[in-house]
Amino acid sequence: MEEQKRSCIDCAVKNCNSMDKAYPDFCLTEGMPEDFLQEAMECYQEEENHRLMIAAAEVEADYYCQYTRIQEIVEFARKIGAKKLGIATCVGLLKESRIMAEILRKNGFEVFGAACKTGAQKKISVGIPKRCEKVGVNMCNPILQAKILNREKTDLNIVVGLCVGHDSLFYKYSEAPVTTAVVKDRVLGHNPVAALYTADSYYAKLKETR
């Protein structure tokens, strides 16, 4: 088996965070060309990037280990000056999205939501194999969700439980910045990190070669 190129995910040193140890020999920070780093850093001077980055840092610093993800989204939206928020939701989490909308509205935001089955199109209409109809005949439509929220001119969009891959398409087509409130995991109650926490015990099967 060909040796994998090592990167940050193989590091247990984290000197880029602490700056009190030696970097490993494969460290991306240590071996990074200065012009490559500078190119990325210059992007933060773009007006929207700068606004989002400062807001994110302030929310992290001011509410670290104090606020839930929902509360952090509220504060982030305020800091970037968002007035109208979009919710791109799975139909299976409409109840949760209604609760979120209520919270956001009580915090002074205008909220508009688009569910994944909006448009009511058959899966086979875009070439999805018919066998996929065993979990429903109508397709999820993340591109349409994005276009609806684009049409509504939302300032910030929030993903609530879109399927793996559908979320990718939503991120791709959303004109407004996107943050995620809920990551879908039907098996683990929408808490996918639980599989990682138990990968050395109950979910050891995840490490088996398929």
Short mmCIF file of N, CA and C in Angstrom, two decimals, residues 68-188:
data_model
loop_
_atom_site.label_atom_id
_atom_site.label_comp_id
_atom_site.label_asym_id
_atom_site.label_seq_id
_atom_site.Cartn_x
_atom_site.Cartn_y
_atom_site.Cartn_z
N THR A 68 -24.77 28.00 23.50
CA THR A 68 -25.05 26.90 22.59
C THR A 68 -24.80 27.36 21.16
N ARG A 69 -24.81 26.41 20.25
CA ARG A 69 -24.63 26.74 18.83
C ARG A 69 -25.71 27.72 18.35
N ILE A 70 -26.94 27.53 18.78
CA ILE A 70 -28.03 28.42 18.36
C ILE A 70 -27.78 29.83 18.86
N GLN A 71 -27.38 29.96 20.12
CA GLN A 71 -27.08 31.29 20.66
C GLN A 71 -25.92 31.94 19.92
N GLU A 72 -24.92 31.15 19.58
CA GLU A 72 -23.78 31.69 18.85
C GLU A 72 -24.20 32.20 17.47
N ILE A 73 -25.10 31.48 16.82
CA ILE A 73 -25.59 31.93 15.51
C ILE A 73 -26.30 33.26 15.63
N VAL A 74 -27.11 33.42 16.68
CA VAL A 74 -27.80 34.69 16.92
C VAL A 74 -26.78 35.82 17.05
N GLU A 75 -25.76 35.61 17.86
CA GLU A 75 -24.77 36.66 18.08
C GLU A 75 -23.95 36.93 16.83
N PHE A 76 -23.59 35.87 16.11
CA PHE A 76 -22.84 36.04 14.86
C PHE A 76 -23.64 36.85 13.86
N ALA A 77 -24.93 36.53 13.72
CA ALA A 77 -25.79 37.26 12.79
C ALA A 77 -25.87 38.74 13.16
N ARG A 78 -25.96 39.01 14.44
CA ARG A 78 -26.00 40.41 14.89
C ARG A 78 -24.71 41.13 14.54
N LYS A 79 -23.59 40.48 14.80
CA LYS A 79 -22.30 41.12 14.59
C LYS A 79 -22.01 41.42 13.13
N ILE A 80 -22.54 40.61 12.22
CA ILE A 80 -22.29 40.88 10.80
C ILE A 80 -23.37 41.80 10.21
N GLY A 81 -24.30 42.22 11.06
CA GLY A 81 -25.34 43.14 10.61
C GLY A 81 -26.44 42.50 9.79
N ALA A 82 -26.61 41.18 9.93
CA ALA A 82 -27.65 40.48 9.18
C ALA A 82 -29.03 40.87 9.70
N LYS A 83 -29.95 41.08 8.80
CA LYS A 83 -31.33 41.41 9.16
C LYS A 83 -32.29 40.27 8.78
N LYS A 84 -32.02 39.65 7.64
CA LYS A 84 -32.90 38.59 7.15
C LYS A 84 -32.11 37.29 7.09
N LEU A 85 -32.61 36.27 7.78
CA LEU A 85 -31.94 34.98 7.85
C LEU A 85 -32.73 33.92 7.09
N GLY A 86 -32.02 33.10 6.36
CA GLY A 86 -32.66 31.99 5.65
C GLY A 86 -32.38 30.69 6.37
N ILE A 87 -33.37 29.81 6.37
CA ILE A 87 -33.19 28.47 6.92
C ILE A 87 -33.41 27.46 5.80
N ALA A 88 -32.37 26.69 5.50
CA ALA A 88 -32.48 25.60 4.52
C ALA A 88 -32.63 24.32 5.33
N THR A 89 -33.84 23.78 5.36
CA THR A 89 -34.14 22.69 6.27
C THR A 89 -34.55 21.41 5.56
N CYS A 90 -34.22 20.29 6.20
CA CYS A 90 -34.79 19.01 5.81
C CYS A 90 -36.25 18.98 6.24
N VAL A 91 -37.11 18.36 5.45
CA VAL A 91 -38.52 18.27 5.86
C VAL A 91 -38.66 17.47 7.14
N GLY A 92 -37.71 16.58 7.40
CA GLY A 92 -37.75 15.79 8.62
C GLY A 92 -37.41 16.58 9.87
N LEU A 93 -36.92 17.80 9.69
CA LEU A 93 -36.59 18.64 10.84
C LEU A 93 -37.35 19.97 10.80
N LEU A 94 -38.53 19.94 10.19
CA LEU A 94 -39.34 21.17 10.12
C LEU A 94 -39.73 21.66 11.51
N LYS A 95 -40.03 20.73 12.42
CA LYS A 95 -40.39 21.14 13.78
C LYS A 95 -39.24 21.90 14.43
N GLU A 96 -38.04 21.35 14.30
CA GLU A 96 -36.86 22.00 14.87
C GLU A 96 -36.62 23.35 14.21
N SER A 97 -36.86 23.42 12.90
CA SER A 97 -36.65 24.68 12.19
C SER A 97 -37.68 25.73 12.60
N ARG A 98 -38.91 25.29 12.89
CA ARG A 98 -39.93 26.24 13.38
C ARG A 98 -39.52 26.81 14.73
N ILE A 99 -38.99 25.95 15.59
CA ILE A 99 -38.54 26.42 16.90
C ILE A 99 -37.39 27.41 16.72
N MET A 100 -36.46 27.08 15.83
CA MET A 100 -35.35 27.99 15.58
C MET A 100 -35.84 29.33 15.03
N ALA A 101 -36.79 29.27 14.09
CA ALA A 101 -37.34 30.50 13.52
C ALA A 101 -37.98 31.36 14.61
N GLU A 102 -38.67 30.72 15.52
CA GLU A 102 -39.30 31.47 16.63
C GLU A 102 -38.24 32.17 17.47
N ILE A 103 -37.15 31.45 17.77
CA ILE A 103 -36.06 32.04 18.55
C ILE A 103 -35.44 33.21 17.80
N LEU A 104 -35.18 33.02 16.51
CA LEU A 104 -34.55 34.07 15.71
C LEU A 104 -35.45 35.29 15.59
N ARG A 105 -36.75 35.07 15.39
CA ARG A 105 -37.68 36.18 15.28
C ARG A 105 -37.79 36.97 16.58
N LYS A 106 -37.77 36.25 17.70
CA LYS A 106 -37.83 36.93 19.00
C LYS A 106 -36.55 37.72 19.26
N ASN A 107 -35.51 37.40 18.53
CA ASN A 107 -34.27 38.16 18.64
C ASN A 107 -34.17 39.26 17.58
N GLY A 108 -35.28 39.51 16.90
CA GLY A 108 -35.35 40.67 16.01
C GLY A 108 -35.04 40.43 14.55
N PHE A 109 -34.88 39.16 14.14
CA PHE A 109 -34.55 38.88 12.75
C PHE A 109 -35.79 38.55 11.94
N GLU A 110 -35.75 38.89 10.67
CA GLU A 110 -36.72 38.38 9.71
C GLU A 110 -36.21 37.01 9.27
N VAL A 111 -37.10 36.03 9.20
CA VAL A 111 -36.68 34.66 8.89
C VAL A 111 -37.52 34.10 7.75
N PHE A 112 -36.84 33.45 6.80
CA PHE A 112 -37.52 32.81 5.67
C PHE A 112 -36.91 31.43 5.48
N GLY A 113 -37.76 30.42 5.37
CA GLY A 113 -37.26 29.06 5.25
C GLY A 113 -37.64 28.38 3.95
N ALA A 114 -36.78 27.46 3.53
CA ALA A 114 -37.07 26.64 2.35
C ALA A 114 -36.75 25.19 2.69
N ALA A 115 -37.74 24.32 2.52
CA ALA A 115 -37.57 22.90 2.85
C ALA A 115 -37.01 22.14 1.66
N CYS A 116 -36.40 21.00 1.93
CA CYS A 116 -35.67 20.26 0.91
C CYS A 116 -36.56 19.69 -0.19
N LYS A 117 -37.82 19.44 0.08
CA LYS A 117 -38.71 18.87 -0.94
C LYS A 117 -39.46 19.93 -1.73
N THR A 118 -39.16 21.20 -1.46
CA THR A 118 -39.81 22.28 -2.20
C THR A 118 -39.71 22.06 -3.70
N GLY A 119 -40.81 22.25 -4.40
CA GLY A 119 -40.85 22.02 -5.85
C GLY A 119 -41.46 20.67 -6.19
N ALA A 120 -41.43 19.74 -5.23
CA ALA A 120 -42.07 18.42 -5.37
C ALA A 120 -41.74 17.74 -6.70
N GLN A 121 -40.46 17.52 -6.94
CA GLN A 121 -40.01 16.87 -8.17
C GLN A 121 -39.62 15.41 -7.90
N LYS A 122 -39.90 14.56 -8.85
CA LYS A 122 -39.57 13.14 -8.71
C LYS A 122 -38.05 12.93 -8.82
N LYS A 123 -37.55 11.96 -8.07
CA LYS A 123 -36.13 11.65 -8.13
C LYS A 123 -35.68 11.23 -9.53
N ILE A 124 -36.53 10.46 -10.19
CA ILE A 124 -36.16 9.96 -11.52
C ILE A 124 -36.04 11.08 -12.54
N SER A 125 -36.60 12.27 -12.24
CA SER A 125 -36.57 13.37 -13.20
C SER A 125 -35.16 13.91 -13.43
N VAL A 126 -34.24 13.66 -12.48
CA VAL A 126 -32.85 14.10 -12.67
C VAL A 126 -31.90 12.92 -12.80
N GLY A 127 -32.45 11.73 -13.04
CA GLY A 127 -31.62 10.56 -13.26
C GLY A 127 -31.22 9.80 -12.01
N ILE A 128 -31.84 10.11 -10.88
CA ILE A 128 -31.59 9.33 -9.67
C ILE A 128 -32.16 7.93 -9.88
N PRO A 129 -31.39 6.88 -9.57
CA PRO A 129 -31.90 5.51 -9.78
C PRO A 129 -33.21 5.25 -9.05
N LYS A 130 -34.07 4.50 -9.70
CA LYS A 130 -35.39 4.23 -9.16
C LYS A 130 -35.33 3.51 -7.81
N ARG A 131 -34.27 2.75 -7.57
CA ARG A 131 -34.15 2.05 -6.29
C ARG A 131 -34.09 3.01 -5.11
N CYS A 132 -33.72 4.27 -5.38
CA CYS A 132 -33.64 5.26 -4.31
C CYS A 132 -35.01 5.71 -3.84
N GLU A 133 -36.06 5.31 -4.58
CA GLU A 133 -37.42 5.67 -4.19
C GLU A 133 -37.88 4.93 -2.94
N LYS A 134 -37.10 3.96 -2.47
CA LYS A 134 -37.50 3.21 -1.28
C LYS A 134 -37.56 4.10 -0.04
N VAL A 135 -36.91 5.28 -0.11
CA VAL A 135 -37.01 6.24 1.00
C VAL A 135 -37.77 7.49 0.57
N GLY A 136 -38.61 7.35 -0.48
CA GLY A 136 -39.43 8.46 -0.94
C GLY A 136 -39.23 8.73 -2.42
N VAL A 137 -40.33 9.06 -3.10
CA VAL A 137 -40.25 9.25 -4.55
C VAL A 137 -39.80 10.64 -4.95
N ASN A 138 -40.00 11.62 -4.09
CA ASN A 138 -39.62 12.99 -4.43
C ASN A 138 -38.19 13.30 -4.00
N MET A 139 -37.49 14.05 -4.83
CA MET A 139 -36.09 14.38 -4.58
C MET A 139 -35.94 15.53 -3.59
N CYS A 140 -34.83 15.54 -2.89
CA CYS A 140 -34.41 16.74 -2.18
C CYS A 140 -33.88 17.70 -3.24
N ASN A 141 -34.05 18.99 -3.02
CA ASN A 141 -33.71 19.96 -4.04
C ASN A 141 -32.89 21.11 -3.45
N PRO A 142 -31.65 20.84 -3.04
CA PRO A 142 -30.85 21.86 -2.38
C PRO A 142 -30.50 23.05 -3.27
N ILE A 143 -30.39 22.82 -4.58
CA ILE A 143 -30.10 23.95 -5.47
C ILE A 143 -31.30 24.90 -5.50
N LEU A 144 -32.50 24.34 -5.55
CA LEU A 144 -33.70 25.18 -5.51
C LEU A 144 -33.81 25.90 -4.17
N GLN A 145 -33.48 25.21 -3.08
CA GLN A 145 -33.49 25.87 -1.77
C GLN A 145 -32.59 27.10 -1.78
N ALA A 146 -31.38 26.93 -2.31
CA ALA A 146 -30.44 28.05 -2.37
C ALA A 146 -30.98 29.18 -3.23
N LYS A 147 -31.55 28.82 -4.38
CA LYS A 147 -32.07 29.85 -5.29
C LYS A 147 -33.26 30.59 -4.68
N ILE A 148 -34.08 29.89 -3.92
CA ILE A 148 -35.20 30.55 -3.25
C ILE A 148 -34.68 31.57 -2.23
N LEU A 149 -33.70 31.15 -1.44
CA LEU A 149 -33.16 32.07 -0.44
C LEU A 149 -32.36 33.20 -1.09
N ASN A 150 -31.73 32.92 -2.23
CA ASN A 150 -31.07 33.98 -2.99
C ASN A 150 -32.11 35.01 -3.45
N ARG A 151 -33.24 34.51 -3.94
CA ARG A 151 -34.32 35.39 -4.41
C ARG A 151 -34.86 36.25 -3.27
N GLU A 152 -34.87 35.67 -2.08
CA GLU A 152 -35.35 36.41 -0.90
C GLU A 152 -34.30 37.38 -0.36
N LYS A 153 -33.10 37.33 -0.92
CA LYS A 153 -32.01 38.23 -0.54
C LYS A 153 -31.68 38.14 0.96
N THR A 154 -31.53 36.91 1.42
CA THR A 154 -31.15 36.70 2.81
C THR A 154 -29.71 37.15 3.04
N ASP A 155 -29.42 37.57 4.26
CA ASP A 155 -28.08 38.04 4.62
C ASP A 155 -27.19 36.91 5.13
N LEU A 156 -27.81 35.89 5.69
CA LEU A 156 -27.09 34.74 6.23
C LEU A 156 -28.02 33.54 6.16
N ASN A 157 -27.52 32.41 5.67
CA ASN A 157 -28.34 31.20 5.58
C ASN A 157 -27.86 30.17 6.61
N ILE A 158 -28.83 29.42 7.13
CA ILE A 158 -28.56 28.43 8.17
C ILE A 158 -29.03 27.07 7.69
N VAL A 159 -28.16 26.10 7.70
CA VAL A 159 -28.50 24.74 7.29
C VAL A 159 -29.00 23.95 8.49
N VAL A 160 -30.15 23.31 8.32
CA VAL A 160 -30.72 22.46 9.37
C VAL A 160 -30.96 21.07 8.79
N GLY A 161 -29.99 20.20 8.99
CA GLY A 161 -30.17 18.78 8.70
C GLY A 161 -30.27 18.37 7.24
N LEU A 162 -29.64 19.08 6.33
CA LEU A 162 -29.63 18.62 4.95
C LEU A 162 -28.78 17.35 4.85
N CYS A 163 -29.14 16.47 3.94
CA CYS A 163 -28.42 15.21 3.77
C CYS A 163 -26.98 15.45 3.32
N VAL A 164 -26.13 14.47 3.58
CA VAL A 164 -24.76 14.52 3.08
C VAL A 164 -24.79 14.68 1.55
N GLY A 165 -24.08 15.65 1.04
CA GLY A 165 -24.05 15.90 -0.40
C GLY A 165 -25.07 16.93 -0.82
N HIS A 166 -26.28 16.83 -0.30
CA HIS A 166 -27.26 17.88 -0.56
C HIS A 166 -26.77 19.19 0.06
N ASP A 167 -26.18 19.07 1.27
CA ASP A 167 -25.63 20.28 1.89
C ASP A 167 -24.52 20.87 1.02
N SER A 168 -23.72 20.00 0.39
CA SER A 168 -22.64 20.49 -0.48
C SER A 168 -23.18 21.35 -1.61
N LEU A 169 -24.26 20.89 -2.21
CA LEU A 169 -24.87 21.65 -3.30
C LEU A 169 -25.48 22.95 -2.81
N PHE A 170 -26.07 22.91 -1.61
CA PHE A 170 -26.63 24.15 -1.07
C PHE A 170 -25.53 25.18 -0.84
N TYR A 171 -24.43 24.75 -0.20
CA TYR A 171 -23.31 25.67 0.03
C TYR A 171 -22.80 26.26 -1.30
N LYS A 172 -22.76 25.41 -2.30
CA LYS A 172 -22.22 25.83 -3.60
C LYS A 172 -23.06 26.93 -4.24
N TYR A 173 -24.38 26.84 -4.11
CA TYR A 173 -25.26 27.76 -4.82
C TYR A 173 -25.78 28.92 -3.97
N SER A 174 -25.55 28.89 -2.67
CA SER A 174 -26.02 30.00 -1.83
C SER A 174 -25.18 31.25 -2.09
N GLU A 175 -25.85 32.35 -2.32
CA GLU A 175 -25.15 33.61 -2.52
C GLU A 175 -24.77 34.26 -1.19
N ALA A 176 -25.56 34.00 -0.16
CA ALA A 176 -25.26 34.53 1.18
C ALA A 176 -24.31 33.59 1.89
N PRO A 177 -23.56 34.09 2.86
CA PRO A 177 -22.74 33.19 3.69
C PRO A 177 -23.63 32.15 4.37
N VAL A 178 -23.05 30.99 4.65
CA VAL A 178 -23.81 29.88 5.24
C VAL A 178 -23.15 29.41 6.53
N THR A 179 -23.97 29.14 7.54
CA THR A 179 -23.50 28.43 8.73
C THR A 179 -24.41 27.24 8.95
N THR A 180 -23.95 26.27 9.70
CA THR A 180 -24.72 25.05 9.90
C THR A 180 -25.16 24.94 11.36
N ALA A 181 -26.45 24.74 11.57
CA ALA A 181 -26.98 24.56 12.92
C ALA A 181 -27.09 23.08 13.27
N VAL A 182 -27.54 22.27 12.30
CA VAL A 182 -27.76 20.85 12.56
C VAL A 182 -27.14 20.03 11.44
N VAL A 183 -26.32 19.03 11.80
CA VAL A 183 -25.75 18.10 10.83
C VAL A 183 -26.52 16.78 10.95
N LYS A 184 -27.08 16.32 9.84
CA LYS A 184 -27.95 15.14 9.89
C LYS A 184 -27.17 13.86 10.19
N ASP A 185 -27.69 13.11 11.14
CA ASP A 185 -27.25 11.74 11.41
C ASP A 185 -28.45 11.03 12.00
N ARG A 186 -29.18 10.31 11.14
CA ARG A 186 -30.43 9.69 11.57
C ARG A 186 -30.20 8.62 12.64
N VAL A 187 -29.04 7.98 12.61
CA VAL A 187 -28.75 6.90 13.55
C VAL A 187 -28.40 7.44 14.93
N LEU A 188 -27.67 8.55 14.98
CA LEU A 188 -27.14 9.07 16.24
C LEU A 188 -27.83 10.35 16.70
#
